[in-house]
Tab-separated table of C-alpha atoms in Angstrom:
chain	number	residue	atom	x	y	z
B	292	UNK	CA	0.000	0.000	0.000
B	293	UNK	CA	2.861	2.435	0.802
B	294	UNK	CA	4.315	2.261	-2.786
B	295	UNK	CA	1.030	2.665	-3.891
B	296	UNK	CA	0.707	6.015	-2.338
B	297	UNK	CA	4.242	7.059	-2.860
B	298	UNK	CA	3.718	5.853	-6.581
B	299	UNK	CA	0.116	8.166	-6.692
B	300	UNK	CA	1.852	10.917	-5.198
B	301	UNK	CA	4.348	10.961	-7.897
B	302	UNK	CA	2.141	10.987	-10.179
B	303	UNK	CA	0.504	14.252	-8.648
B	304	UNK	CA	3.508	16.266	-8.617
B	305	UNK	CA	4.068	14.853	-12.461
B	306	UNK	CA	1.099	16.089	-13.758
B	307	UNK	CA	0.830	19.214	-11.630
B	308	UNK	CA	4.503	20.260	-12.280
B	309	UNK	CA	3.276	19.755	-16.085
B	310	UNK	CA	0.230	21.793	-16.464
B	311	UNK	CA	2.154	24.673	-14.350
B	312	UNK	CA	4.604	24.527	-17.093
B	313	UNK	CA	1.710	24.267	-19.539
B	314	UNK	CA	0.311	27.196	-18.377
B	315	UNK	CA	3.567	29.467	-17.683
B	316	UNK	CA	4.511	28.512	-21.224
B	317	UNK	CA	0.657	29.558	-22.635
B	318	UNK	CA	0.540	32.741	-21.408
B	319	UNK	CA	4.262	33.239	-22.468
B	320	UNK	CA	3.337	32.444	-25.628
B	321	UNK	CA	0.526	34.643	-25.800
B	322	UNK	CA	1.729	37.688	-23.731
B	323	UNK	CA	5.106	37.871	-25.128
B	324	UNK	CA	5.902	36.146	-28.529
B	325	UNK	CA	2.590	36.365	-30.189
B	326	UNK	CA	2.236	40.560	-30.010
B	327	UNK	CA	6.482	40.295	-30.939
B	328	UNK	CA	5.835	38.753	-34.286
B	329	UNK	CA	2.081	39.584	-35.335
B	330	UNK	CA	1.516	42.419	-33.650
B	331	UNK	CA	-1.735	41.957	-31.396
B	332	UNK	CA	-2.589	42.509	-28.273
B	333	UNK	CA	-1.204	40.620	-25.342
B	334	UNK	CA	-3.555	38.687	-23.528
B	335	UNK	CA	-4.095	35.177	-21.303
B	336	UNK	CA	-5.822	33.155	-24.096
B	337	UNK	CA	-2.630	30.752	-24.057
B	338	UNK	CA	-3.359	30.287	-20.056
B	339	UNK	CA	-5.728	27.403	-20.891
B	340	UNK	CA	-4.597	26.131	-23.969
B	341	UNK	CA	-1.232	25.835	-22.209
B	342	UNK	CA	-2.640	24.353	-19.264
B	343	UNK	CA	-4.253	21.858	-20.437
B	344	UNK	CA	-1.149	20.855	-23.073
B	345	UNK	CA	0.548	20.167	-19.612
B	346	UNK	CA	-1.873	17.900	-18.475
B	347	UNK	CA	-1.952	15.952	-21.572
B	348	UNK	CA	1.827	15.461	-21.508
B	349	UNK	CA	1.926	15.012	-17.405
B	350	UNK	CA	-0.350	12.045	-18.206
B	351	UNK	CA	1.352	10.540	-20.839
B	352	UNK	CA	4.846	10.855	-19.153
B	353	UNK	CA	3.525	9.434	-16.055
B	354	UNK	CA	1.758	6.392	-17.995
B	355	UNK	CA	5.445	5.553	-19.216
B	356	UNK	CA	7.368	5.902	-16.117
B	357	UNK	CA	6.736	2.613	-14.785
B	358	UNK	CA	8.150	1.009	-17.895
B	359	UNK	CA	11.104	3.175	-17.513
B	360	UNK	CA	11.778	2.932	-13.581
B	361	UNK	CA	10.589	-0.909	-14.820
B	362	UNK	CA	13.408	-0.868	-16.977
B	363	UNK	CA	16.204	1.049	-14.959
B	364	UNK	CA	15.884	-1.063	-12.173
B	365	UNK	CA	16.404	-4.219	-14.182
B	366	UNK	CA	19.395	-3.129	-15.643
B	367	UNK	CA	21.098	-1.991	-12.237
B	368	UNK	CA	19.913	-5.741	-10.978
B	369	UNK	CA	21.200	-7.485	-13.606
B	370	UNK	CA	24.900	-5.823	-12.817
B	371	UNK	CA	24.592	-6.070	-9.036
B	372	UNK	CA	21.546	-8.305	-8.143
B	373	UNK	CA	21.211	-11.791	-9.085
B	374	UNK	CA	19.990	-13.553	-12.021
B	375	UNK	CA	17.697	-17.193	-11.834
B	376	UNK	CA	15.786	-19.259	-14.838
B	377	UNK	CA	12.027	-19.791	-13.340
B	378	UNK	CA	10.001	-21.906	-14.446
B	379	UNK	CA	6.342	-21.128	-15.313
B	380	UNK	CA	4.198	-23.202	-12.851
B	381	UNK	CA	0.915	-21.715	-13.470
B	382	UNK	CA	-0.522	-19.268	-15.651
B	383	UNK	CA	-4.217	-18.004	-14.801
B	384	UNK	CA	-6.289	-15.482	-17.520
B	385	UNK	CA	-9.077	-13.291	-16.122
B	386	UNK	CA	-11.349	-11.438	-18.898
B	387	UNK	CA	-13.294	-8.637	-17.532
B	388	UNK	CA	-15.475	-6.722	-19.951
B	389	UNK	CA	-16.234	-3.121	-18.670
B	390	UNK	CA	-20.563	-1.535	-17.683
B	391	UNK	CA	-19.776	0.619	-20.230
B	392	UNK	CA	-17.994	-1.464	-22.933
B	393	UNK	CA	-14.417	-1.905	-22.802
B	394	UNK	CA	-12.817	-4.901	-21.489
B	395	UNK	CA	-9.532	-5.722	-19.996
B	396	UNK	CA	-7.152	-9.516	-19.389
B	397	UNK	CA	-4.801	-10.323	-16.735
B	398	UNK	CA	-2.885	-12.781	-16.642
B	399	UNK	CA	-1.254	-13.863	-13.153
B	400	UNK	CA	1.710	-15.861	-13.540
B	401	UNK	CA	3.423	-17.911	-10.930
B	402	UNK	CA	6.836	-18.724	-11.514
B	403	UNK	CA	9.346	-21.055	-9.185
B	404	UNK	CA	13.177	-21.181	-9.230
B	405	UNK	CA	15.744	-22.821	-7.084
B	406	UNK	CA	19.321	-21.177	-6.715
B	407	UNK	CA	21.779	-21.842	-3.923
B	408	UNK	CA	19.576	-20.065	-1.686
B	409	UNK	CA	16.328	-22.861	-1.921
B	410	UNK	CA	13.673	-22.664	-3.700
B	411	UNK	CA	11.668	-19.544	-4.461
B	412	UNK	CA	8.078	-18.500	-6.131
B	413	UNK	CA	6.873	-15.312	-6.874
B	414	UNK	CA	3.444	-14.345	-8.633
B	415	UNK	CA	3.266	-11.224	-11.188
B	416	UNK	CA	0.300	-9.844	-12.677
B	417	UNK	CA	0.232	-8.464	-16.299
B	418	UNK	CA	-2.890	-7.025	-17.617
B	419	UNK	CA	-4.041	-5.984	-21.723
B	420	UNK	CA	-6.000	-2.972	-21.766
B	421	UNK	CA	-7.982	-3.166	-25.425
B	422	UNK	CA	-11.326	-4.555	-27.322
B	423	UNK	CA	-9.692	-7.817	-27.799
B	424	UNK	CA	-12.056	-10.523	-26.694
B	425	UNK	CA	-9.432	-12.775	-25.753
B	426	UNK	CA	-6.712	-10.656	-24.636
B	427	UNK	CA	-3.275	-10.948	-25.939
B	428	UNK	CA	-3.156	-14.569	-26.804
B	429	UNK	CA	0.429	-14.476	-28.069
B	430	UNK	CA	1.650	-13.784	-24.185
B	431	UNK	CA	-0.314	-17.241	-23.122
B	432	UNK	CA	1.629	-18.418	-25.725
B	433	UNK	CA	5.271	-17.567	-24.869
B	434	UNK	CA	4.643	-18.304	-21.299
B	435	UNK	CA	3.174	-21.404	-20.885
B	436	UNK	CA	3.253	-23.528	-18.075
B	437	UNK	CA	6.560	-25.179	-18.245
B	438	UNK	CA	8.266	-22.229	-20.033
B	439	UNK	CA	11.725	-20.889	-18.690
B	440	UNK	CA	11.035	-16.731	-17.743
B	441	UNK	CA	14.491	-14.918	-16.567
B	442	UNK	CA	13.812	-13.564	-13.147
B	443	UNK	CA	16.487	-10.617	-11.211
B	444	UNK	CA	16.353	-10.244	-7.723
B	445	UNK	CA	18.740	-8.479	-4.941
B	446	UNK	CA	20.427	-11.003	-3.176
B	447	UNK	CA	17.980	-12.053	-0.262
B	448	UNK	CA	14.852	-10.314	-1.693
B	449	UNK	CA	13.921	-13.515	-3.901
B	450	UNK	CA	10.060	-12.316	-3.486
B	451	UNK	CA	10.954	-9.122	-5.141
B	452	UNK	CA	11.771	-10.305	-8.183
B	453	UNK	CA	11.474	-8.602	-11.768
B	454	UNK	CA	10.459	-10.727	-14.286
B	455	UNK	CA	12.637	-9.804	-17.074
B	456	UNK	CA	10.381	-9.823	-20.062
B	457	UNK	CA	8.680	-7.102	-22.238
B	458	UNK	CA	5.420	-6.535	-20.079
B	459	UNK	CA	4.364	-3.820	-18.264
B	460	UNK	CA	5.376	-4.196	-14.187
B	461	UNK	CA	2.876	-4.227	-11.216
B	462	UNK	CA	3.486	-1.021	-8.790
B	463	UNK	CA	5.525	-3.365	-6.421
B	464	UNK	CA	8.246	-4.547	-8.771
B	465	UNK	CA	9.470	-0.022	-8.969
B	466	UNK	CA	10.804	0.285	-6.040
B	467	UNK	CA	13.218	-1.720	-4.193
């Protein structure tokens, strides 16, 4: 729960930060460089426009960040952590379809792997967002029960574990 609120407070100060910007930028625009080079009258139309330019790209910066946090912290655990083959040992699909149209699949995988540790299991979630009845069928697919999935992990944090394929991560696997 605390990464989820330190994740949605991020997020906050993202998009906030951005529309600020947005709108500092906006009313630039319109107070400063627009009378410059056509010669109208300054005014606060940009304030708006700008602001809501900033939200758009808050959003959209903050949708990507888990991939990239996702994908910086695999590549500092794959030079300092350590690295195991698991073994797909089950593989559930849930299909929802949305009140209002829309539908979404997860799959929850459950992977095991023994290193000189013991053994260890960990379960990730990975969900489709789209109008695909079946979800992404191709991920069932490649990860099959009985498949090998790389897994990194800091030495003694086995459940923490980032499964080191090209999916989007759950909140938990961002921060260490």
């Amino acid at each position: 729960m605390a990464v989820t609120v330190l994740w949605g407070a991020v997020q906050v100060l993202v998009v906030a930060g951005a529309m600020f910007g947005g709108a500092v930028a906006g009313t630039g625009v319109t107070w400063e460089l627009l009378p410059a080079l056509t010669g109208v009258r300054p005014g606060v139309a940009g304030l708006p426009i700008g602001a809501l330019a900033g939200l758009v790209v808050g959003f959209v910066v903050t949708h990507h960040a888990r991939g990239w946090l996702r994908t910086a912290r695999l590549r500092r655990l794959r030079r300092t952590g350590t690295c195991a083959d698991a073994r797909v040992v089950r593989l559930d699909r849930r299909h929802r379809v949305g009140p209002h149209g829309g539908s979404s699949t997860t799959y929850t995988m459950l992977l095991r792997w023994t290193d000189p540790g013991g053994t260890h299991e960990c379960a990730r979630r990975f969900r489709f967002i789209g109008a695909f009845r079946t979800g992404d069928t191709g991920f069932a697919m490649r990860y099959a029960i009985g498949r090998t999935v790389p897994v990194a992990y800091r030495p003694g944090r086995p459940a923490r574990a980032v499964v080191d394929i090209p999916y989007a991560p759950m909140l938990a696997d961002l921060l260490p």
